[in-house]
XYZ file of C-alpha atoms in Angstrom:
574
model
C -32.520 26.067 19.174
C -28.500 27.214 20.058
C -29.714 27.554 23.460
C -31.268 24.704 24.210
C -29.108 23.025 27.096
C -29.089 26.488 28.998
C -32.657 26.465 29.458
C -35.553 25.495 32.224
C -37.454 22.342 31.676
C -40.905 24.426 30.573
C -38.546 26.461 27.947
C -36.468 23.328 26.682
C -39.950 21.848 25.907
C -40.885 24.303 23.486
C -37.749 24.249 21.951
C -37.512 20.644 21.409
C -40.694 21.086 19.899
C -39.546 23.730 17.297
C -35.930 21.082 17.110
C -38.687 18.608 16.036
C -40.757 20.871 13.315
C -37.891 22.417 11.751
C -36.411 18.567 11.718
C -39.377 17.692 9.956
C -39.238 20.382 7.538
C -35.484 19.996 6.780
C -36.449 16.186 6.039
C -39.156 16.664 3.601
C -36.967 19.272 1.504
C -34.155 17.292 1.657
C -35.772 13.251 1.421
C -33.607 12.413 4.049
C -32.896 12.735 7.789
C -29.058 12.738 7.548
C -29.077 15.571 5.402
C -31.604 17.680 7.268
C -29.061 17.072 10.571
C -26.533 18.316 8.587
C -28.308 21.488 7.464
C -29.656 21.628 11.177
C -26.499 21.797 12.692
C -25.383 23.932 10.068
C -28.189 26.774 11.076
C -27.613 26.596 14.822
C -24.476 26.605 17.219
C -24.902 23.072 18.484
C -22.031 20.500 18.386
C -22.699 17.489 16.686
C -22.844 15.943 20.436
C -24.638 18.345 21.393
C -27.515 18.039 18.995
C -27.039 14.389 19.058
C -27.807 14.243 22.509
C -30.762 17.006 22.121
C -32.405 14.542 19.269
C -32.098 11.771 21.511
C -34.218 13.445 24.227
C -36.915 14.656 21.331
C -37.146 10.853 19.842
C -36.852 9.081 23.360
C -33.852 7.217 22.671
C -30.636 6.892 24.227
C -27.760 8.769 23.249
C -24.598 7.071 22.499
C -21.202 8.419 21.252
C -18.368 6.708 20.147
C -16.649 5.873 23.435
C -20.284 3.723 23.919
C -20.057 2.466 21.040
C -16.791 0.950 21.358
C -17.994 -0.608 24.708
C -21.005 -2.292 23.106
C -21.100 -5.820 21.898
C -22.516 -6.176 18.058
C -24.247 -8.905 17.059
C -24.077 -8.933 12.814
C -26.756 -12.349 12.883
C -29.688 -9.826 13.698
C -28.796 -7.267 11.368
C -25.598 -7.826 8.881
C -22.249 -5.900 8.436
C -23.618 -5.189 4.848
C -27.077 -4.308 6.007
C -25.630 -1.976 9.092
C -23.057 -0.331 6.513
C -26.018 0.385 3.902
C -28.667 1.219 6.816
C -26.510 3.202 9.226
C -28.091 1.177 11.841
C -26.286 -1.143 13.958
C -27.385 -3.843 16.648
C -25.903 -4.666 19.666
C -26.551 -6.473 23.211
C -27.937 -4.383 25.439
C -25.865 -4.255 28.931
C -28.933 -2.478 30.871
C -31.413 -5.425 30.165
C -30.924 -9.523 30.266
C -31.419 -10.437 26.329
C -32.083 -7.098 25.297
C -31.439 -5.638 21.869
C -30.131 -1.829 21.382
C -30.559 -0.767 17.702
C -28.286 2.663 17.309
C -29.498 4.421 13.764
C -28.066 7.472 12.727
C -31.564 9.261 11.350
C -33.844 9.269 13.962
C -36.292 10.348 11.129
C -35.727 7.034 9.274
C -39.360 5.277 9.377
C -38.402 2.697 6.580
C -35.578 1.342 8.704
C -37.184 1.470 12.171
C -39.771 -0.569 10.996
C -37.622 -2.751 8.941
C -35.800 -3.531 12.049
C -39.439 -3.807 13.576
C -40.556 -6.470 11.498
C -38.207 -8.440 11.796
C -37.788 -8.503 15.590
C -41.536 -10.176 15.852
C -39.810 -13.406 14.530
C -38.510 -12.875 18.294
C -41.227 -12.062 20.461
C -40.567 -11.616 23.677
C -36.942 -10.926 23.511
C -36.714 -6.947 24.592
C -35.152 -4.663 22.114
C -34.490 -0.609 22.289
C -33.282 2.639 20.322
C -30.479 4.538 20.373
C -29.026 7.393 18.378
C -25.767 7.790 17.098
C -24.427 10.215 14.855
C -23.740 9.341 11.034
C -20.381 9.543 11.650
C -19.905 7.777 14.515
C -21.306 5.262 12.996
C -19.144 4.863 10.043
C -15.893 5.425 12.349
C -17.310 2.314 14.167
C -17.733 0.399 11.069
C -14.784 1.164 9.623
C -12.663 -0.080 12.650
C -15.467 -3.658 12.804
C -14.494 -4.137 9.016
C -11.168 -5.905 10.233
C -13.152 -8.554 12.147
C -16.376 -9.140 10.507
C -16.229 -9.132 7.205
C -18.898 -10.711 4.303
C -17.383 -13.324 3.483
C -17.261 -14.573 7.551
C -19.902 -16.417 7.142
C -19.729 -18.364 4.020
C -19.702 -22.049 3.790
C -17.359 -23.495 1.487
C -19.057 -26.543 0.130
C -20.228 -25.787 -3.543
C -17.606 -25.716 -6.488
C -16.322 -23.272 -8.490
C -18.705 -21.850 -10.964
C -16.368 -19.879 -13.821
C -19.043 -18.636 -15.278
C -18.288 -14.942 -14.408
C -16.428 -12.746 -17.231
C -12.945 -12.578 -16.441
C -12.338 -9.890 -18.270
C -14.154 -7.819 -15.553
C -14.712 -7.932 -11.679
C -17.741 -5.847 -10.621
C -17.278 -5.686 -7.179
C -20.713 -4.268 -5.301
C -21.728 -5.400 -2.022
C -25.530 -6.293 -3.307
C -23.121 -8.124 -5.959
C -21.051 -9.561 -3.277
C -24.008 -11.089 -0.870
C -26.095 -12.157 -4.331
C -23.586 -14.137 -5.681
C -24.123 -18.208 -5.537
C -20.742 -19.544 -5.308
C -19.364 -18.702 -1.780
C -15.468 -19.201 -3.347
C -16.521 -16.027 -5.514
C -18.367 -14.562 -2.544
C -15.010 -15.038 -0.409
C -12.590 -13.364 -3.413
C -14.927 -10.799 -4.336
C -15.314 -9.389 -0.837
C -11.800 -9.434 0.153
C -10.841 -7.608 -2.953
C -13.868 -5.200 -2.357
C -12.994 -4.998 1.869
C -9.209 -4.305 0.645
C -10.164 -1.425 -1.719
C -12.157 0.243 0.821
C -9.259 0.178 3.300
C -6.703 1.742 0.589
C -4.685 -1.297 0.504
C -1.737 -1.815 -2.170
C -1.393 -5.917 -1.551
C -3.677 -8.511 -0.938
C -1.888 -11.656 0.083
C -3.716 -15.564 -0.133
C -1.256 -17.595 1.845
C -2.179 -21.238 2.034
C -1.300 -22.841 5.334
C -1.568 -26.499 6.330
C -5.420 -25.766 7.868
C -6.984 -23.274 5.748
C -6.047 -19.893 3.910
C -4.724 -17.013 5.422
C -5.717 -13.583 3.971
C -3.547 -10.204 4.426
C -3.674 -6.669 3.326
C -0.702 -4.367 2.863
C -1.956 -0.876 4.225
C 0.515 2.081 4.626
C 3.167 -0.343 3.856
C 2.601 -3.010 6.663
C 0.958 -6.743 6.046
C -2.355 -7.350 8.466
C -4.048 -10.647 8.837
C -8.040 -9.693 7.791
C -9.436 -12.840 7.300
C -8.860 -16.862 7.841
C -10.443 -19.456 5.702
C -10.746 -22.778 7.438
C -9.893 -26.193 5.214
C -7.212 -27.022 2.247
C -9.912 -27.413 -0.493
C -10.921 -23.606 0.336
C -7.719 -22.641 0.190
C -7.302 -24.521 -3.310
C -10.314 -23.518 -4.945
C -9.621 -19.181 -4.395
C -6.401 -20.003 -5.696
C -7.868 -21.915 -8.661
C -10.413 -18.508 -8.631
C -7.709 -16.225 -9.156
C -6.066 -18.152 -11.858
C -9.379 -18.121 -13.655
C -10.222 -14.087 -13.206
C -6.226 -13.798 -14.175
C -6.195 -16.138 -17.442
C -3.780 -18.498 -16.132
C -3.091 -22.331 -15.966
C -5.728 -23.783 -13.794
C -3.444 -27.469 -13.501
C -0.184 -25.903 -12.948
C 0.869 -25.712 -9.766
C 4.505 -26.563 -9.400
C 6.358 -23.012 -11.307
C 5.303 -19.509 -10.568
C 2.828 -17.993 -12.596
C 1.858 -14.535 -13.442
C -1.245 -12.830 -14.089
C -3.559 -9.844 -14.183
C -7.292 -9.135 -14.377
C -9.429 -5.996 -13.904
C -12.487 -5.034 -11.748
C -14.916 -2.159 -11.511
C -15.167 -0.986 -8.194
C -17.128 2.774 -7.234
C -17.072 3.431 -10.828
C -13.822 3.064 -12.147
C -11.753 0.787 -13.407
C -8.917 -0.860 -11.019
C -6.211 -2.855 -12.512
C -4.529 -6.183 -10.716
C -1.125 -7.485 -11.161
C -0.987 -11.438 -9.578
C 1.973 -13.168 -8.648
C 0.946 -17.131 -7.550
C 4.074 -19.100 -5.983
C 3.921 -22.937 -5.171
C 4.587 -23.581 -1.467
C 4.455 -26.447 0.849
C 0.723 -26.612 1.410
C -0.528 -25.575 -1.999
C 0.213 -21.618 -3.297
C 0.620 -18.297 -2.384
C -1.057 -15.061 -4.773
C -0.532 -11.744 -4.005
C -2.691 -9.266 -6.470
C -0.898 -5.724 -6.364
C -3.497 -3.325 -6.752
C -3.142 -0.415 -9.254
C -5.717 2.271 -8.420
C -4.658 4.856 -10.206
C -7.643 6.818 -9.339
C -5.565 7.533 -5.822
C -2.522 8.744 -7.880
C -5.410 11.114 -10.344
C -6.755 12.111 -6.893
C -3.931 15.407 -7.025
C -3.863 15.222 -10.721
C -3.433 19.129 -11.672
C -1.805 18.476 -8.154
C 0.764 15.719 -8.161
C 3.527 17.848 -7.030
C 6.824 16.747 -5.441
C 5.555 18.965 -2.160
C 2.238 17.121 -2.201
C 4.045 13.708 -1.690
C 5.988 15.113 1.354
C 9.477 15.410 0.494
C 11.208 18.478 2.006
C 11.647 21.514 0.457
C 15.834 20.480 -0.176
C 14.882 17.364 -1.655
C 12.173 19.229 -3.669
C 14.544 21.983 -4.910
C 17.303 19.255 -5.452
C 15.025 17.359 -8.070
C 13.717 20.066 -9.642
C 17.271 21.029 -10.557
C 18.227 17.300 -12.164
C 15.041 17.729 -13.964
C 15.137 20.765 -15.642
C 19.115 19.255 -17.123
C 18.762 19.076 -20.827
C 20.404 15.607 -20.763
C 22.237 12.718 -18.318
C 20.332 10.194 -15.975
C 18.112 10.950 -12.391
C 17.913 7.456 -10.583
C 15.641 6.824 -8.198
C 15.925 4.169 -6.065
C 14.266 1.858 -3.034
C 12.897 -0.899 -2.011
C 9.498 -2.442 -3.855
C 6.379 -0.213 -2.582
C 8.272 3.090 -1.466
C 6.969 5.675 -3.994
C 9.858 5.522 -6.778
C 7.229 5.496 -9.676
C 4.854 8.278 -8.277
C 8.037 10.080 -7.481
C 9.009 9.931 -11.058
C 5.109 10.901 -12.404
C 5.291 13.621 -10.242
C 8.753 15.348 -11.918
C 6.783 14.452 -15.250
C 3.837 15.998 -14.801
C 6.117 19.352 -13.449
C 8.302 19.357 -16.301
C 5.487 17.926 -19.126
C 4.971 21.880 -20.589
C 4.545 20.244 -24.387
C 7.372 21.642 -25.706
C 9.187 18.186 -25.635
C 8.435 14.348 -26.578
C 8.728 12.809 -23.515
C 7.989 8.747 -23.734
C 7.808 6.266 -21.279
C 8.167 2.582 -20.945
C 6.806 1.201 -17.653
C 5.577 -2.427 -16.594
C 2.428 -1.951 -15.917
C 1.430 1.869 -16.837
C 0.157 3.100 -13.508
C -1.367 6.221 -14.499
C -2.325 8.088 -17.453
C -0.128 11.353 -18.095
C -1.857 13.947 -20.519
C 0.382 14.321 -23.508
C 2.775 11.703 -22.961
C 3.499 8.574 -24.763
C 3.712 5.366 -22.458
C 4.469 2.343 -23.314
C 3.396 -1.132 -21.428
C 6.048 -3.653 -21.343
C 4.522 -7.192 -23.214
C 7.173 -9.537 -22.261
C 4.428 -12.175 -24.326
C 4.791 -10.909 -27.305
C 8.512 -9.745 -26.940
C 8.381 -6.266 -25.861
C 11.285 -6.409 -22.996
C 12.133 -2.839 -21.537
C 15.475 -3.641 -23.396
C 13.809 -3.721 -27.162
C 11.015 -0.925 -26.459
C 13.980 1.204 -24.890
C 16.007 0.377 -28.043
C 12.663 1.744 -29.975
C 12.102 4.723 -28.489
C 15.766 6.196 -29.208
C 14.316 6.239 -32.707
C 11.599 7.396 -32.089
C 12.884 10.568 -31.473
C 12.502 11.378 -27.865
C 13.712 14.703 -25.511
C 13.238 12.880 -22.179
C 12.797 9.001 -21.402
C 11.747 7.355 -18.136
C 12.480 4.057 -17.542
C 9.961 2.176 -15.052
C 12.224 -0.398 -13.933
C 16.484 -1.146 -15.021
C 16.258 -4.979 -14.262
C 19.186 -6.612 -16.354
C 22.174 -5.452 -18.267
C 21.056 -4.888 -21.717
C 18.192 -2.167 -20.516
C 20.768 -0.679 -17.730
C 23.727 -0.204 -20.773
C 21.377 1.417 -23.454
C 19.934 3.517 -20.680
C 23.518 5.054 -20.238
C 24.241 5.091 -23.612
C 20.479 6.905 -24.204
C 21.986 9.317 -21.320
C 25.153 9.753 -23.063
C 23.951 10.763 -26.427
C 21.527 13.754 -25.143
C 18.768 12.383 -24.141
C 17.394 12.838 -20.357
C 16.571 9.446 -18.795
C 14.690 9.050 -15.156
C 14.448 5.686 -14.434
C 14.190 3.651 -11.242
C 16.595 0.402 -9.602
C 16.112 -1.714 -6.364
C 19.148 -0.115 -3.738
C 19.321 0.228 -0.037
C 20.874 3.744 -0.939
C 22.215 6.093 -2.940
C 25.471 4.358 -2.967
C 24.303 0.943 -3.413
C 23.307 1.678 -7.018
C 26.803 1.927 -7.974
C 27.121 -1.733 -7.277
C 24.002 -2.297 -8.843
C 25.165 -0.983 -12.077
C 28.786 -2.503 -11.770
C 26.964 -5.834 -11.519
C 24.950 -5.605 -14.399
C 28.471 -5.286 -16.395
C 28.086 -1.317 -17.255
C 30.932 0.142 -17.129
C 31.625 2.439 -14.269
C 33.037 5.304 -16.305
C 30.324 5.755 -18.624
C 27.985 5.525 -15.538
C 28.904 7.786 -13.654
C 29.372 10.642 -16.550
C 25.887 9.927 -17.810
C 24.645 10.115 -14.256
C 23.337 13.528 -12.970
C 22.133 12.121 -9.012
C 20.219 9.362 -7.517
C 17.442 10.136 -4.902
C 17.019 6.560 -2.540
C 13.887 7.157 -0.809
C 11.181 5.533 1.865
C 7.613 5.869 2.587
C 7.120 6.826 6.677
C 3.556 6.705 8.186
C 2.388 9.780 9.700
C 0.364 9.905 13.098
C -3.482 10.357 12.713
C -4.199 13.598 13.381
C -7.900 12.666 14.463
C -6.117 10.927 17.197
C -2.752 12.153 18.105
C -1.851 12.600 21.523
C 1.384 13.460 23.318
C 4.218 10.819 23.896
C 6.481 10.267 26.816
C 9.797 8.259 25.400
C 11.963 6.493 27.997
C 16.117 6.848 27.705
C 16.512 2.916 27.078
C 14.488 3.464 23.689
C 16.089 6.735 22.676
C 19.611 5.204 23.128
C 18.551 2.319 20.682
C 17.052 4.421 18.126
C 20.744 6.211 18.262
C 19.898 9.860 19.725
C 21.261 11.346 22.643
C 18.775 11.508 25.278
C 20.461 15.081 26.402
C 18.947 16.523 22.996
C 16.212 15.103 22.516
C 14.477 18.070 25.216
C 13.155 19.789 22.295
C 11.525 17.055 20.401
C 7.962 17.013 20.314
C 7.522 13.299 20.627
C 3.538 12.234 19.225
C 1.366 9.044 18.373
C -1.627 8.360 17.387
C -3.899 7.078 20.279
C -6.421 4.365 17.660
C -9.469 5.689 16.364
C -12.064 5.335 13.876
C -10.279 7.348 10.918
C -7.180 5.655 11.196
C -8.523 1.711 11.744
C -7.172 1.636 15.040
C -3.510 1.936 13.642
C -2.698 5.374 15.188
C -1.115 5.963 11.894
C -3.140 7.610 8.762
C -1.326 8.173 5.116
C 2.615 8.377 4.802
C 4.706 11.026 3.549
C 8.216 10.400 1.721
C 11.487 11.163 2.982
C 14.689 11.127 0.630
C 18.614 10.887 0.247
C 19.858 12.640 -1.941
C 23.326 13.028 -3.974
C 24.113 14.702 -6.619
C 26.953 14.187 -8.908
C 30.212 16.299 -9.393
C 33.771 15.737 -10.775
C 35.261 14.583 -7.146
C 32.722 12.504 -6.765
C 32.595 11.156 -10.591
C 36.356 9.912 -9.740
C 36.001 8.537 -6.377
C 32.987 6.052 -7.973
C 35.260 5.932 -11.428
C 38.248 5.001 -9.280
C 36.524 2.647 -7.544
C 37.124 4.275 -4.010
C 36.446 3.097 -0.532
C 32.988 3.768 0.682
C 33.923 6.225 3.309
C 35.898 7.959 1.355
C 32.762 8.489 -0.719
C 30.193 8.845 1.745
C 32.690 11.477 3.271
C 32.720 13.628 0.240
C 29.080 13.169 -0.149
C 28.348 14.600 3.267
C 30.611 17.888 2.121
C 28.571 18.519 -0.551
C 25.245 18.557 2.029
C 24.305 14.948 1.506
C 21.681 14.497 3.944
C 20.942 10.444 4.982
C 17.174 8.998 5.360
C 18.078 8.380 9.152
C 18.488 12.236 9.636
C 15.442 13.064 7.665
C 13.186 10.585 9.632
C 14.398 11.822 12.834
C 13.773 15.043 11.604
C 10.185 14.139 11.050
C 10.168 12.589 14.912
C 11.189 16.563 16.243
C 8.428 17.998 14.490
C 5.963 15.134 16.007
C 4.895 13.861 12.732
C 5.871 10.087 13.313
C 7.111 7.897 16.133
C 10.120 6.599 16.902
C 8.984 2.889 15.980
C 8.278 3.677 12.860
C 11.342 5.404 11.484
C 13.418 2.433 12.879
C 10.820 -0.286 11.004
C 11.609 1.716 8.057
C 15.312 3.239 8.624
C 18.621 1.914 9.463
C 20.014 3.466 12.937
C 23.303 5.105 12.158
């Protein structure tokens, strides 16, 4: 069977004819095609294009890859998105014959489905319709990138009104559940929440426009339109749906609200955190998603390394977090990893010889042997009164989730002061902006900075797919404005991603942190005491090894691990 290409016609007919009996037999052991292909390719030498290509000839179909595939035009009225993600079977227009149908399957051993597709062409007779074969994964690589134009709630019409008859404790988000559902406003929530999920998105955003609603997902950190909604009464009625699934006031509509709800979604549970804002045409909601089943994904491995940071940054926080006492500050902008940055040093230093408690709004992710607290503004726990709390309840190390006003950011130094370790997190632009920060909230800067051990700023950076990365020719003009001289910039190994299946068509797949780091000694304690210039401190800083997020993303741009566009979306040019 390995030799099959090398051999004459007679000899490739006898082989195809073993292909097709041990096919066969792999199939009934295993109840279904894909998995006997998988075991078949296993046992022989064949590529997957190879064999793909071999099974075509066998079957009589044509043989497509994904290049073809990509050149094809689908047509989702004959056979669904939903039905060509559950069947693995996709139709298109055929470009060889006027009218003609091309079905590509990925089982060529798949009799339900061929006839499926069979019966329900004779509602057509007459119009022409082929096979082709396609491997599984090709398939899904296809799908995945047609997700951010079709999607199932495309076709929906809009004309029935709510029905709030569905739990709101609970989401159960299925696409059988999705495509059964009566109301088409549930249909439309339901599968954008379900479409998001798939594509690992951390925002959804409902944006009601003068026309319609517009719908956009945050994935690796950047918004993308997914979906439009055409008509204002649309637009009010899934905002009305997401104040119903999130318990709030359905007749408000001039103050901002805030909500949550929960869904089930591939077996676990997935919590929401809604923020709906009055606008010009009606509201805006974003729901933040909080999977933490992508944060449990490396538990036993949520390590500092397996988040990216380099191995300075990683030694540097290790050291603040093995101090017995003083405060680790970790700051950024909304979305850049603070939190799992802090979970991570927990779950390193968590060796349950120690109470360590936390106090977070919401709790992201469960962390064995630790006591975590959600913040219930509602009822009147503030992170101000359960911080006040824990310091009697007798605590070794404290982490804060979020320092938003004075009261929490003064008994947070005070906490640090009085031999306690505190990690705890603050919106800066850097590690010297949280001075201000805390000189603002009227703590004063002496006690600050002597409770304060270092602050890491840090930023999330998207990485090039590596199912896609190619080489990258950079022109002077560009280098110039990203600030690096063009003379040494020989030895960078400049890379993006060229679009594919795996990565959505982004060229970028999954991020990795990068970080600034200072930490604290007595010249620098009385520069920020004394209330010195900036440079002066950012001098000092740099003498002690201080080494800023511009240097560490272009760092990442030598080694070919991001582009230049991205580090200057994320980082300032120095």
């Amino acid at each position: 069977m390995d030799t099959l290409i090398a051999q004459p016609d007679g000899t490739q007919a006898e082989a195809r004819a073993d292909l097709r009996g041990a096919l066969r037999a792999l199939g009934e052991r295993h109840g279904s095609g894909i998995r006997a292909l998988e075991e078949l390719m296993a046992q022989t030498s064949l590529s997957a294009d190879q064999l793909r290509v071999q099974l075509a000839a066998l079957f009589r179909m044509k043989s497509i890859g994904m290049r073809e595939l990509n050149q094809l035009e689908p047509d989702f009225e004959v056979i669904s998105f939903v039905e060509a993600t559950t069947r693995l079977c996709v139709c298109f227009h055929d470009p060889d014959v006027d009218h003609g149908m091309l079905f590509a399957i990925a089982d060529p051993l798949d009799a339900r489905t061929r006839g499926w597709v069979e019966h329900r062409m004779r509602s057509q007779p007459g119009l022409p319709y082929s096979w082709a074969l396609a491997s599984a994964g090709d398939i899904n690589a296809y799908l995945s990138v047609r997700e951010k134009d079709v999607r199932a709630m495309d076709s929906l019409a809009f004309d029935d009104p709510i029905q709030n008859t569905v739990d709101p404790a609970s989401l159960a988000l299925t696409l059988q559940g999705i495509s059964s559902d009566d109301s088409p406003v549930v249909r439309l929530l339901n599968s954008t929440i379900y479409d998001a999920l798939k594509m690992m998105a951390s925002d959804i955003h409902l944006e009601c426009r003068a026309n319609g609603l517009m719908i956009k997902c945050r994935v690796d950190g950047v918004l993308a339109v997914v979906g439009r909604a055409e008509g204002r009464d649309v637009a009010d009625q899934v905002l009305s749906r997401v104040k119903v699934i999130s318990e709030l006031d359905i007749a408000e509509r001039r103050v901002p609200q805030d909500g949550r709800f929960k869904a089930q979604y591939a077996g676990r549970e997935i919590d929401f955190r809604v923020s709906i804002m009055p606008n010009q045409f009606g509201e805006d909601a974003v729901l933040r998603i909080l999977d933490r089943y992508q944060l449990s994904q490396s538990a036993g491995g949520l390590t500092l390394e397996a988040l990216g940071f380099q191995e300075g940054d990683t030694r540097f926080m290790r050291k603040l977090a093995s101090m017995p006492y003083g405060m680790l500050l970790v700051t950024g902008p909304t979305g850049s990893g603070k939190t799992t940055t802090l979970y991570a040093i927990l779950t390193e230093i968590n060796n349950g010889l120690e109470k360590i408690v936390t106090i977070e709004d919401p709790v992201e992710y469960q962390l064995g042997e630790i006591l975590q607290i959600p913040v219930n503004e509602a009822k009147g726990l503030t992170f101000a009164r359960g911080l006040r709390s824990i310091l009697r309840h007798d605590p070794d190390k404290i982490m804060v989730g979020e320092i938003r006003d004075p009261e929490t950011a003064q008994i947070a130094v005070q906490a640090a002061l009085t031999g306690h370790q505190v990690f705890t997190t603050v919106h800066a632009n850097n590690v010297f902006d949280v001075i201000g920060r805390f000189t603002n909230m009227e703590v004063d800067p002496y006690s600050f900075v002597s409770a304060l051990n270092g602050v890491v700023a840090q930023r999330l950076l998207r990485r090039c797919c590596p199912d896609c990365v190619t080489e990258d020719r950079v022109d002077t003009e560009t280098l110039i404005r990203s600030g690096i001289d063009p003379d040494a910039a020989g030895g960078y190994l400049f890379r993006r991603g060229a679009g594919c299946g795996a990565c959505r068509g982004s060229g970028y797949r999954g991020r990795r942190a990068i970080a600034e780091a200072l930490r604290m000694n007595d010249e620098l304690r009385q520069l920020l005491s004394e209330r010195a210039p900036l440079g002066h401190i950012k001098a000092a800083a740099m003498r002690y090894g201080m080494q800023t997020l511009r240097v560490a993303a272009i760092d990442l741009v030598k080694r070919g691990e991001t582009t230049l566009e991205e580090i200057n979306r994320v980082t300032m040019v120095e």
